[in-house]
Structures are given as C-alpha cells and as structure tokens.
Tab-separated table of C-alpha atoms in Angstrom:
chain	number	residue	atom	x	y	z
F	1	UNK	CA	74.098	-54.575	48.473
F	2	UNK	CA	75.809	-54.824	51.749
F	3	UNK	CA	78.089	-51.605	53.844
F	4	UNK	CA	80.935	-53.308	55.159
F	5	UNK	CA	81.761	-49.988	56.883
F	6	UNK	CA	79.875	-46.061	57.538
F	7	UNK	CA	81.402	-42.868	58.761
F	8	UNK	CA	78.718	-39.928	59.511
F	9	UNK	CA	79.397	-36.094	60.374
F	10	UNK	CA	76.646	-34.283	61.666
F	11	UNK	CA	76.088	-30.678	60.480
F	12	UNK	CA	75.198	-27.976	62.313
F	13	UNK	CA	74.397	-24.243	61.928
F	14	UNK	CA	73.438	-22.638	65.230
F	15	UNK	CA	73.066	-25.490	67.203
F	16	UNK	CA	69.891	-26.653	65.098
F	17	UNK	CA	71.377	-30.287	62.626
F	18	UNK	CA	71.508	-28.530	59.777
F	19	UNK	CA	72.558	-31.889	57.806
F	20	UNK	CA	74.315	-35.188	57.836
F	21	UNK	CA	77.324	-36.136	55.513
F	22	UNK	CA	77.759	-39.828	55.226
F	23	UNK	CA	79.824	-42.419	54.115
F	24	UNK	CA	79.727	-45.822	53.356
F	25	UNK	CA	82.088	-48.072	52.138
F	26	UNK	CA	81.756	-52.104	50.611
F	27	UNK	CA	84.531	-53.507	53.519
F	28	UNK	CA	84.776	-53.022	56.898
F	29	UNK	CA	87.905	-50.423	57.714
F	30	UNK	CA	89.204	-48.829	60.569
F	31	UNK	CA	89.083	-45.195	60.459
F	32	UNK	CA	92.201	-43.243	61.486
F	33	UNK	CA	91.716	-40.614	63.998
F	34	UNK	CA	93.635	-37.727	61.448
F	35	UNK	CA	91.439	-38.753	58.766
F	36	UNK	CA	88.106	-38.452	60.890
F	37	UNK	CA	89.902	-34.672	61.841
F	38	UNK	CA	90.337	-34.311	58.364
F	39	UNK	CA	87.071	-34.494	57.306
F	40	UNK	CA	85.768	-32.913	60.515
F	41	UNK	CA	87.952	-29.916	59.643
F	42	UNK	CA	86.329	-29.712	55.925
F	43	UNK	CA	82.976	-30.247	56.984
F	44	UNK	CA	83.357	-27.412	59.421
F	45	UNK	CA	84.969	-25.060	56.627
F	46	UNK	CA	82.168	-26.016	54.045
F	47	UNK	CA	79.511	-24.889	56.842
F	48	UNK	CA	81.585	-21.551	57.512
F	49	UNK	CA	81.309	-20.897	53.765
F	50	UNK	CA	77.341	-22.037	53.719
F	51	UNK	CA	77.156	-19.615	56.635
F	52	UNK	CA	78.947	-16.759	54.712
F	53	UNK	CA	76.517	-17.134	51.751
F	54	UNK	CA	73.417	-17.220	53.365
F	55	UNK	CA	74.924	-13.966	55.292
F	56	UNK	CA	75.526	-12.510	51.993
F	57	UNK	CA	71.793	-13.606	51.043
F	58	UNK	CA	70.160	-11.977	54.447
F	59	UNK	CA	72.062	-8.857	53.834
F	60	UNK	CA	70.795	-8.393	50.450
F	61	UNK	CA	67.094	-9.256	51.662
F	62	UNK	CA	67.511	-6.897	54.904
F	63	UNK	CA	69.704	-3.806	52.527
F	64	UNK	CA	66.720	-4.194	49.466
F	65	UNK	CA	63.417	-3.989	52.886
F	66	UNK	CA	65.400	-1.280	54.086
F	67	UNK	CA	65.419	0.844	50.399
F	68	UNK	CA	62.356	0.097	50.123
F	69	UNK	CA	61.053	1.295	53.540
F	70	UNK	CA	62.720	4.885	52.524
F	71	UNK	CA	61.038	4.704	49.431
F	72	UNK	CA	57.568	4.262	51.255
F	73	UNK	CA	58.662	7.020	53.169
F	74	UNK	CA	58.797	9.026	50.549
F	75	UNK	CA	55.342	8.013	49.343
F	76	UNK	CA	53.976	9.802	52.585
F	77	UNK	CA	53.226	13.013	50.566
F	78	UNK	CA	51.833	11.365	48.028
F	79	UNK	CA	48.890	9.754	49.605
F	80	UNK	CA	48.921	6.525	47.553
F	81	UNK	CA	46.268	4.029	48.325
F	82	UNK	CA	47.186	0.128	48.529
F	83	UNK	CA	46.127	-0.185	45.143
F	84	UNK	CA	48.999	2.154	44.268
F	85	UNK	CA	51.440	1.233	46.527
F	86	UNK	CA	51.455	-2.192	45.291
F	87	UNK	CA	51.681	-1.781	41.518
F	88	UNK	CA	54.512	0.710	42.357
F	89	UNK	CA	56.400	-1.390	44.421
F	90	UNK	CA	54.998	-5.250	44.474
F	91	UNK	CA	57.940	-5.979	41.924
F	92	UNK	CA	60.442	-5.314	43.996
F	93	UNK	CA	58.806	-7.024	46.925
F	94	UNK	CA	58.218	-10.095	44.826
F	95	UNK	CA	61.845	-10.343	44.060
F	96	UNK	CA	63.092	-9.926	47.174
F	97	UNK	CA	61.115	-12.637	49.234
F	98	UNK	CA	61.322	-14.908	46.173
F	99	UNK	CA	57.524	-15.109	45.917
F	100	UNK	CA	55.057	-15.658	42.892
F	101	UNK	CA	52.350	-12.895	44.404
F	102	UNK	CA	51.652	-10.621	47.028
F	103	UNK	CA	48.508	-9.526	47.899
F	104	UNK	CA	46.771	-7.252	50.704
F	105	UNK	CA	43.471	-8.194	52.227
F	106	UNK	CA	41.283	-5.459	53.875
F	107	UNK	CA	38.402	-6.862	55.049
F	108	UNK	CA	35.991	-8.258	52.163
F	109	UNK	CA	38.574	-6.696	49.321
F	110	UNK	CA	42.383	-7.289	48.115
F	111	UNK	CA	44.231	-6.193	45.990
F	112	UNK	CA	47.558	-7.334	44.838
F	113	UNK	CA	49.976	-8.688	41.788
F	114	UNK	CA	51.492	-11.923	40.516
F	115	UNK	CA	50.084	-15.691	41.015
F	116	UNK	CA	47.139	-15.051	43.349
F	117	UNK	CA	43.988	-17.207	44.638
F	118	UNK	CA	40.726	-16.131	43.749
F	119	UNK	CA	40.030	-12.754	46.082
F	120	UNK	CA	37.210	-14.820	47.610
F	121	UNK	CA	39.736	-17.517	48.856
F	122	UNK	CA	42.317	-14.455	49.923
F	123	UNK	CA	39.168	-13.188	51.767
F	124	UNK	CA	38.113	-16.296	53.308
F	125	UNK	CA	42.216	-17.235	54.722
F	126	UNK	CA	42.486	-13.286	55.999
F	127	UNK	CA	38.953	-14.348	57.908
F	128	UNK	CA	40.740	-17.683	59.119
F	129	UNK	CA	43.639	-15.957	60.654
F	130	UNK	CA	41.520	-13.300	61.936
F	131	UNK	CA	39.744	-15.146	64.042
F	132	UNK	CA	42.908	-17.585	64.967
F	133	UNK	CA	46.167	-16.301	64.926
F	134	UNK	CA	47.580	-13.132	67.345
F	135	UNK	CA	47.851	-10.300	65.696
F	136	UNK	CA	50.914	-9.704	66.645
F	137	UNK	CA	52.782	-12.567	64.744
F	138	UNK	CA	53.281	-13.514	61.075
F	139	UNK	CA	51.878	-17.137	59.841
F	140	UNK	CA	53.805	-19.210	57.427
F	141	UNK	CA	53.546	-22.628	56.027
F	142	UNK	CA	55.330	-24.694	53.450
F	143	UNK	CA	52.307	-26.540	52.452
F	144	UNK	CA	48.510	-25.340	52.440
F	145	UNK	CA	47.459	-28.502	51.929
F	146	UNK	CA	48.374	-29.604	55.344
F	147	UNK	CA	46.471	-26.541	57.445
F	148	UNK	CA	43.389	-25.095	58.392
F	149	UNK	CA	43.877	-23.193	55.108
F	150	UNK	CA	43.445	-26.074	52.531
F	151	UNK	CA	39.851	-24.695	51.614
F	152	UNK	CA	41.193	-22.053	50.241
F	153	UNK	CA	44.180	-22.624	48.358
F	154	UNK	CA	44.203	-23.029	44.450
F	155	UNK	CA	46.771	-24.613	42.179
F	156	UNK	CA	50.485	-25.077	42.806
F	157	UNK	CA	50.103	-21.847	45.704
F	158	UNK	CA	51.885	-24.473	48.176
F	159	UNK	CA	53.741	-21.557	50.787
F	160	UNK	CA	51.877	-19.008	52.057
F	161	UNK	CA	53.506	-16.169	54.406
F	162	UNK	CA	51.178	-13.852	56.168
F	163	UNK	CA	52.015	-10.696	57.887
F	164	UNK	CA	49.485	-8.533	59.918
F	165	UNK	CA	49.601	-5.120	59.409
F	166	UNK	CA	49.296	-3.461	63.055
F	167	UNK	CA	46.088	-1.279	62.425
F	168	UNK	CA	42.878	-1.022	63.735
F	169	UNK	CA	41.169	-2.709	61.526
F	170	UNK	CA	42.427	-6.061	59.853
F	171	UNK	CA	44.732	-5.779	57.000
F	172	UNK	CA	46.974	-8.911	56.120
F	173	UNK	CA	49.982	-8.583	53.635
F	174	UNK	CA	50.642	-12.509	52.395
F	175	UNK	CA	53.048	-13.174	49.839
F	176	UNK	CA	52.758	-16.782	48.028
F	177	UNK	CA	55.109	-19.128	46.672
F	178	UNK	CA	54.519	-21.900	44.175
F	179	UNK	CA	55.047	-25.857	44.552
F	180	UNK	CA	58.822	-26.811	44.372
F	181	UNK	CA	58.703	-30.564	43.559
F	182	UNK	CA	62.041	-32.271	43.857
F	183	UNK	CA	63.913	-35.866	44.775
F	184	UNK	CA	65.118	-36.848	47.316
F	185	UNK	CA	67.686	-40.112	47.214
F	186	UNK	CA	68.454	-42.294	50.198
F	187	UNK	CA	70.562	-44.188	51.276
F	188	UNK	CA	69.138	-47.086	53.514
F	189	UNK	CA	65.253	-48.006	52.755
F	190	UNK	CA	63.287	-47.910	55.765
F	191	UNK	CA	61.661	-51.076	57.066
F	192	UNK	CA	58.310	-52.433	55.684
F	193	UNK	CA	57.129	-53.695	58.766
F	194	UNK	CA	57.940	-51.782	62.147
F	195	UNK	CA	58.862	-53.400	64.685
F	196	UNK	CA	56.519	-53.027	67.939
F	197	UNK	CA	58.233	-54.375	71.493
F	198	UNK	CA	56.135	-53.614	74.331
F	199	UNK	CA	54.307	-50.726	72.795
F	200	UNK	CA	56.643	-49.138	70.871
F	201	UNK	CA	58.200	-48.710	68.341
F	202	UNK	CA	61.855	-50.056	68.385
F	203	UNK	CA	64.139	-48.460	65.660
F	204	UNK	CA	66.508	-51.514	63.748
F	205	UNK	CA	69.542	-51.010	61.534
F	206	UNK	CA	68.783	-51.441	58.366
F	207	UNK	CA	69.016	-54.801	56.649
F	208	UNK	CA	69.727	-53.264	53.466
F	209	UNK	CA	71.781	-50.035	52.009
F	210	UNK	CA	70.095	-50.305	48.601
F	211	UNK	CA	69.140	-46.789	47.049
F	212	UNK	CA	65.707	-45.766	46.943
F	213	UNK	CA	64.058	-41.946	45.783
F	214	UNK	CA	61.927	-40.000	47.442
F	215	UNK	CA	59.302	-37.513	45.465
F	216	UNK	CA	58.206	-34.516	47.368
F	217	UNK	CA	55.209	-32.463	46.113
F	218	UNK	CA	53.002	-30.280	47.271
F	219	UNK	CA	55.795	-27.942	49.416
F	220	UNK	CA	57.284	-24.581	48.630
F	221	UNK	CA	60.418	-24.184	49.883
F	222	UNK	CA	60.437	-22.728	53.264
F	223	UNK	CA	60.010	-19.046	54.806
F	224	UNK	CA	63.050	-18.342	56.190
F	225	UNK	CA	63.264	-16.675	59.735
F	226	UNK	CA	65.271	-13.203	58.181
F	227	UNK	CA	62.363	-13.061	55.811
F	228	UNK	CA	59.527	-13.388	58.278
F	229	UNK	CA	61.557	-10.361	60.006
F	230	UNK	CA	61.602	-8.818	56.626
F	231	UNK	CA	58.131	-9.016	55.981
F	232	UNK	CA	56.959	-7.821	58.818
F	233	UNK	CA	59.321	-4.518	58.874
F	234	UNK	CA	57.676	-3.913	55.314
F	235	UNK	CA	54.140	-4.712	56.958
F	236	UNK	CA	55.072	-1.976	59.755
F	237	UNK	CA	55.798	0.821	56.890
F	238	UNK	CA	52.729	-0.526	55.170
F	239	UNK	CA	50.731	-0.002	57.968
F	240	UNK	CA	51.407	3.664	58.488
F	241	UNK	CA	50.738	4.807	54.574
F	242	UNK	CA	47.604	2.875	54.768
F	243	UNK	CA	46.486	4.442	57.356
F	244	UNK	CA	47.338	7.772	56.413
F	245	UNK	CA	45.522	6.993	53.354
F	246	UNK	CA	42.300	5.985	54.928
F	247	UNK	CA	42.626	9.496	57.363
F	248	UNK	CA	42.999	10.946	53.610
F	249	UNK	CA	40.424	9.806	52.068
F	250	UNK	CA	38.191	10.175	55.491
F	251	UNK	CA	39.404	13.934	55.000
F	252	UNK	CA	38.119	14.216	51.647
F	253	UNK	CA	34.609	12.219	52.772
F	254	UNK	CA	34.277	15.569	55.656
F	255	UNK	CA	35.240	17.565	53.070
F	256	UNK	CA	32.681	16.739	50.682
F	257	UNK	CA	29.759	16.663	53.951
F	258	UNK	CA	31.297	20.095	54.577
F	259	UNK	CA	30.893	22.108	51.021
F	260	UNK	CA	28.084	19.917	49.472
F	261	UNK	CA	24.430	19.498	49.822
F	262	UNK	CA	23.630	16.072	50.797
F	263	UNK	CA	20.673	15.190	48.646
F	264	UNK	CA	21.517	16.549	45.398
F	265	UNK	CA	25.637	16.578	45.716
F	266	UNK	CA	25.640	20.086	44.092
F	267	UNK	CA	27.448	22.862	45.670
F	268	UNK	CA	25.836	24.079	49.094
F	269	UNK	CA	25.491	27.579	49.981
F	270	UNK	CA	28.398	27.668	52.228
F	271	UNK	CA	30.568	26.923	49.335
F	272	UNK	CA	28.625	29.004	46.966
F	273	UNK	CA	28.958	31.862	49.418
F	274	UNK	CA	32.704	31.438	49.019
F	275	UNK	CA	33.183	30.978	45.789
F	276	UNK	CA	31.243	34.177	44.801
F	277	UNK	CA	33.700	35.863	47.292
F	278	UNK	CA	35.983	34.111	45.029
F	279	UNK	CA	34.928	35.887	41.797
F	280	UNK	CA	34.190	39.156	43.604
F	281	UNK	CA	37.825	39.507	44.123
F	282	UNK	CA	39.225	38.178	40.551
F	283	UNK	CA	36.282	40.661	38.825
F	284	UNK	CA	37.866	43.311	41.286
F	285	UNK	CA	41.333	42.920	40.469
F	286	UNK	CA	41.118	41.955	36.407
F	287	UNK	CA	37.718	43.501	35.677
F	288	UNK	CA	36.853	39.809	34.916
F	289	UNK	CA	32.293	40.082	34.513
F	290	UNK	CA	29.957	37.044	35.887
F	291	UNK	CA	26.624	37.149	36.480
F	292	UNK	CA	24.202	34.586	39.214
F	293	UNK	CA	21.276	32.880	38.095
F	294	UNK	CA	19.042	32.502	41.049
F	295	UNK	CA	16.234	29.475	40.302
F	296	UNK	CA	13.397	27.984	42.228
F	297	UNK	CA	10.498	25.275	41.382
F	298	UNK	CA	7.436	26.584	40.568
F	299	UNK	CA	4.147	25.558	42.706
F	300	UNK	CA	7.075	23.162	45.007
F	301	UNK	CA	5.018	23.630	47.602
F	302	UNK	CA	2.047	22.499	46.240
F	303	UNK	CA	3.635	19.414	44.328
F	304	UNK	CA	5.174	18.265	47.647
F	305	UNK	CA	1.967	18.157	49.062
F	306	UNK	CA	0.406	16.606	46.755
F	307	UNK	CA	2.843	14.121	45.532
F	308	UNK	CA	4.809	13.729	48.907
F	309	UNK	CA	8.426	15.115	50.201
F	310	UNK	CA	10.463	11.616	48.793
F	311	UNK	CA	8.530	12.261	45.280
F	312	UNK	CA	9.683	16.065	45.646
F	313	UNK	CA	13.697	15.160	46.570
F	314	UNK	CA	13.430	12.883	42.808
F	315	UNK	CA	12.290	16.195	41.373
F	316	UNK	CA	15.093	18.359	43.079
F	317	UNK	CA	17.895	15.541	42.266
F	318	UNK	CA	16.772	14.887	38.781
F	319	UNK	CA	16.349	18.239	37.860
F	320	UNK	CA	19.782	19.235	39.576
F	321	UNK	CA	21.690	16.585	37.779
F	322	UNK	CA	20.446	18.300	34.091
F	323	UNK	CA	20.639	21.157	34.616
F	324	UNK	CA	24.254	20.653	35.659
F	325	UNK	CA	25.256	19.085	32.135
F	326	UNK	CA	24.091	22.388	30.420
F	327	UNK	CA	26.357	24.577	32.468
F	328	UNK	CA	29.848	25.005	30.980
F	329	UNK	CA	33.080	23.646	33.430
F	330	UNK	CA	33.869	27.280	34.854
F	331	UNK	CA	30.106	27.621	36.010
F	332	UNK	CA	29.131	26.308	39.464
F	333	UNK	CA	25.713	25.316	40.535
F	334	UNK	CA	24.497	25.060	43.924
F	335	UNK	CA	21.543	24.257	46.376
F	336	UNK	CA	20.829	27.753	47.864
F	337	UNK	CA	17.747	26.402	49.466
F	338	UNK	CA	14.606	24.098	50.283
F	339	UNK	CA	13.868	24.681	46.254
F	340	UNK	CA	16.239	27.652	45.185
F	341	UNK	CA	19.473	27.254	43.161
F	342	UNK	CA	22.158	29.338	42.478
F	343	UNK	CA	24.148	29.357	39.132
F	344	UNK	CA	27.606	31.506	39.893
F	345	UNK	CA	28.302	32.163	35.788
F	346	UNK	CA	32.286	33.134	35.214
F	347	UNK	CA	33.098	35.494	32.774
F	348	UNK	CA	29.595	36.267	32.027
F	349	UNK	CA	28.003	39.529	31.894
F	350	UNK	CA	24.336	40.142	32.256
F	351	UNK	CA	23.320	39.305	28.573
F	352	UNK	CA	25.247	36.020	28.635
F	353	UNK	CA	23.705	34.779	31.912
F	354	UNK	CA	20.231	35.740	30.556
F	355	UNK	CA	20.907	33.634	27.852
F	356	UNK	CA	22.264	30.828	30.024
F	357	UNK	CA	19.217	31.209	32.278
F	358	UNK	CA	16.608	30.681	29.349
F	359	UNK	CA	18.640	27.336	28.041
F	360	UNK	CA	18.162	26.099	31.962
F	361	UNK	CA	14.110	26.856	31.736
F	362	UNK	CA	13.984	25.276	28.669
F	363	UNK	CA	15.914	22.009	29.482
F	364	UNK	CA	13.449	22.292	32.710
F	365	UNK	CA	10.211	22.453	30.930
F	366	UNK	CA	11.115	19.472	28.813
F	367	UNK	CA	12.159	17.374	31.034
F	368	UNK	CA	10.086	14.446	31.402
F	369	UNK	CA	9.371	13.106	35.035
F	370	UNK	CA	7.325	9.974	34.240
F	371	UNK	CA	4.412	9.966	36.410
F	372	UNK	CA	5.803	12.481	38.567
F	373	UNK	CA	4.794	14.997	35.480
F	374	UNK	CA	6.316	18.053	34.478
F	375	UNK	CA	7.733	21.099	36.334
F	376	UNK	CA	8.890	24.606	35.434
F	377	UNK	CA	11.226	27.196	36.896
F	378	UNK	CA	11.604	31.351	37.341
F	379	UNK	CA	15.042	32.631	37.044
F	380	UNK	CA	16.284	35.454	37.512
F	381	UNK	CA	20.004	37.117	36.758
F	382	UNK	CA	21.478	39.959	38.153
F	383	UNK	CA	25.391	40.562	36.646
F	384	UNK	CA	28.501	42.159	38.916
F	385	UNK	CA	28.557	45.789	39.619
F	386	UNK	CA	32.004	47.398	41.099
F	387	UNK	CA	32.233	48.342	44.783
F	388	UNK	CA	29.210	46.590	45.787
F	389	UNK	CA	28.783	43.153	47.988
F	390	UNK	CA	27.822	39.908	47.655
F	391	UNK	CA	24.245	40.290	49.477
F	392	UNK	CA	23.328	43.016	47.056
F	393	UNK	CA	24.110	41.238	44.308
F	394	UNK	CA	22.481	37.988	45.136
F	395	UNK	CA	19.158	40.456	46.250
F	396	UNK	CA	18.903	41.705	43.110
F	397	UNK	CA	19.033	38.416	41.448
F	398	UNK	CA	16.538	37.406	43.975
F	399	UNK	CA	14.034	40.444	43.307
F	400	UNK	CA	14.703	39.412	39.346
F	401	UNK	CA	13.334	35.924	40.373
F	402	UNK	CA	10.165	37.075	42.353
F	403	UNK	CA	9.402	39.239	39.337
F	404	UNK	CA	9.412	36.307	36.971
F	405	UNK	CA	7.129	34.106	39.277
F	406	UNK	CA	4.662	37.963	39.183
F	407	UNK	CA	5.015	37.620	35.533
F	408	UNK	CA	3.655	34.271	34.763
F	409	UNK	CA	6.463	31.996	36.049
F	410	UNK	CA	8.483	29.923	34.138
F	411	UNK	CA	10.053	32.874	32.552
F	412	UNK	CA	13.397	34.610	32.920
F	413	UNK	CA	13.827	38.048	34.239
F	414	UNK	CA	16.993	40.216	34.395
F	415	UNK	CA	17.566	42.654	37.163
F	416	UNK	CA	16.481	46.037	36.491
C-alpha cells in the first residue's frame, strides 16, 4: 500500500529520543504550519504528563528505599543475619524494584527469596563479576542471554541487576526479573537486501509502508537509572548490618575460645571459676545448697602412654560428651584439667551430689570405647559451707577425690 504523505514528531525526555509519533496519510497534502504547532504543542503536553508519572513512580520507589533504610536501622540492635534480613524484608524489596527474586551472594553461599537460579549459578555470576566488574558500580542487563553471564542463567530469569555491597569481602545483592515477551508493529518493512555503495551501507526509503510485527523474547524490561540508585542505597544499609553481623557472630566465636575448653567444648576452668563465684553468692544471699563433683581418669597416664595422646583426647571427648547428657540443665560441667572435671551441681546438697556422682561412675564404667577399651573414674563431692571460699571448697572436693583413687578407684567419696 502506498503513503502519499508522512508527518513525524520526535520525542524527547532529557535530551535522550525518547520516541517518535508518526503519521501517514494515502495522498500527498500540504501540512499547515498551525496544525504542525498543534500537534507539536500536544506532543509536548503528553511528554510533560509522561514526565509527571514517571516522577510520581521515582518518588514512590525513592519514599518506599528510604522506609525501608530506617527500618534496617532499626534492625541494628537486633543483630539479624542476611538470612533474616531477607525473609523480613525481601517482600517489600521485591515490590518495589518490580523483581521476581532477590538474592545475596557471599562467597560460595546465598541466600535469598522469590524466582531464583540454582545457588551454584548465583555463585558462579557473583564469581564473574568479581573478577570483572569495579566494585564500585552496579551491573544490569535486560537480557542474560546476550552477556558473559549466559552460563548461568536458568529459565525465563532474562534481567538481572547486581549491586555490590561495599565490604571487605564480596557480597553481591542481585535482584531478577522474568522474560517480558511482547509485539512490536511497524510501520515500513525494512529492506531484504541492503544496499552496499562503496563499502557501506546506504540507507533507502522504503519501497513499501505495508505493516509487519515484530516478536521480542528473551528481554526483561529494563533497569531503570532511579532504581540502580535505589538499589544501591539499599546495598549501602545492607552492607553495614552485615557487617555488624559478621563482628557479632566473630564476638560470639572469641567468646566461646574465651570460656570453653577447646578439645572437649565443655566449660573451662576460667568459666567454671566464675560460675561457682556465681552460686557462692546466690547460696549466700537465698541459702540456695550445691555441691562440686571433682572427677579424673583413672591410670590416664598410663593409657596415654600406652595407647597414645590422640587415642587419649577420644577418651576425654567421648567420655565428656556422656557424661554431659546425665547432668540435669542447671548443672555445669567443665574441663578443670589435663584429666580432671568439675561438675558445679545447683541446688544440691551433699547427699544429692553423691548420688549424682555415682550415676556419672556408672555411665563411665559402661561405656564402651571399642578397641580403645574401658575406663573408670574417682569422684569426689564436697557440698557448700557458709562463710568459706571457693578454694576451700574445691580442696575438699579434691582431697574427697584422692581418697577415692586410695580406696580402690573408681569409687565415689564424699568430703569428710
């Protein structure tokens, strides 16, 4: 079908073509100077109104990042690790970039919620970008297919945004978005054959205006600039409680060094120490009883000899890790040292830690080592006394112990 006549009106939105309106008519016209105004004037009113809606749009995005910055903010206290953060708050995040999952890679791990890859494919694009893109500067694409990426992407996961978090070590926040397959319908179908004049390419009118449709698959639809902003003010936040989760949980890891024994995990005797302080002031103030068991191995010595020191730290972690499942939840047991262990017994006076201390050499002497054989253990108990300290009272429980290894060992003895 022949265009006896065309009138186009570029559109533009921050001095980037933002479109073209066109018109075509069957017979050639003129076109008056106040109608080309006219339509000018409209075109220009129809972009002010585009403009105002897409302000409206940014706003929203930019008011909703902002709430939920002061939310994180409020998470500080709260310690909550990525995990945590995300199932709170990935909703909200999903809604506002208009993504179909967000997910945080740390290293060989994510975590995240929604329409996700496989967490070896978000593994394997975090390793892509950290070895190619700045860390400084988010990475965005309409179509996977088309990048470096491709490897990794799965299903209709067409747009991928990726934000680095600024911390030491790499963490990238990427939020997906799924395939948006549409027409497109054109006006003027482009030639079969180019034309080629002196090595290149010379661009024709059309010889024909007939219609012809476009499909376009395997795009998202595009990351706008205001949300690459927003993403990467929400990466920022991000950032910090991550961080001050990992210091956190580094804490606790010290912690745990500090006030445990390393082989067996149990109590060490720092912590012991204090927590008899502990019950020396409750059974001060409430006249609240407890009692110590102190334990050792019998022969150790000689069964480290002869068996070796790795065969004797199975012994000590085995036999720790029993005789912990005996002890009720307010008793404590420790490593007081080399082979000794301390049992600090709440609310127990001396005839209820003797009879706690004779279930613990009982579950001892049947406890089966395998090869490594059999071993037994002296206890002895010595119960609280007003005024006195803890040294004398762990000396007495101590003397009790010796006794029992004079007596035979594997026996209990109570302090005299």
């Amino acid at each position: 079908m022949g265009v006896g006549s065309s009138l186009s009106i570029a559109m533009y939105e921050e001095e980037t073509l933002w479109g073209l309106l066109a018109f075509q008519g069957l017979k050639p016209r003129t076109v008056e100077a106040d109608l080309r105004d006219a339509l000018c004037t409209l075109v220009q009113i129809a972009m002010q109104r585009l403009r105002v809606l897409r302000t409206r749009a940014d706003t929203r995005l930019l008011h909703g990042i902002h709430d939920s910055n002061e939310i994180l903010s409020d998470e500080k206290g709260r310690l909550l690790g990525p995990d945590g953060l995300i199932q709170r708050h990935g909703a909200q995040w999903l809604d506002l970039l208009d993504a179909s999952g967000i997910a945080l890679v740390t290293g060989q791990k994510s975590r995240g919620m929604g329409t996700l890859p496989a967490e070896e494919n978000l593994v394997g694009m975090a390793g892509w970008l950290n070895r190619h893109q700045p860390r400084d500067t988010a990475w965005h694409t309409q179509s996977l297919a088309k990048t470096s990426l491709a490897t990794w992407q799965e299903g209709d996961l067409c747009g991928l945004l990726a934000v680095p978090l600024p911390t030491e070590s790499p963490h990238w926040l990427m939020f997906f978005r799924p395939e948006q397959r549409h027409s497109r319908r054109w006006a003027g179908k482009p030639e079969d054959t180019p034309i080629m004049r002196d090595g290149q390419l010379i661009l024709t009118p059309r010889r024909s205006f007939a219609q012809w449709q476009e499909e376009v698959r395997g795009r998202s639809r595009a990351w706008r600039a205001i949300e690459c902003r927003a993403a990467g003010d929400l990466a920022k936040n991000l950032a910090v409680l991550t961080s001050s989760h990992e210091i956190a949980q580094l804490n606790e890891k010290l912690k745990s060094l500090a006030y445990s024994d390393s082989l067996t995990g149990t109590w060490n005797r720092y912590r012991m120490e204090g927590a008899i302080d502990a019950e020396f002031n409750a059974a001060e103030r409430h006249d609240r009883p407890f009692a110590v068991l102190l334990f050792d191995i019998d022969y150790f010595k000689h069964f480290n000899d002869t068996q070796g020191h790795e065969a004797g730290d199975e012994v000590l972690v085995t036999l720790s890790r029993v005789l912990q499942n005996i002890l009720r939840p307010t008793d404590n047991l420790g490593r007081w040292g080399g082979e000794e262990f301390l049992v600090l017994a709440s609310d127990c006076d001396l005839i209820g830690g003797r009879h706690l201390a004779e279930r613990l050499r009982r579950s001892a002497e049947a406890l089966d080592l395998g090869k490594l054989g059999r071993v037994t253990i002296s206890v002895g108990v010595a119960a609280w006394r007003p005024g006195e300290s803890r040294k004398t009272l762990v000396a007495r429980a101590d003397q009790a112990m010796y006794r029992a290894k004079e007596g035979g060992r594997n026996r209990v003895e109570a302090e005299a």
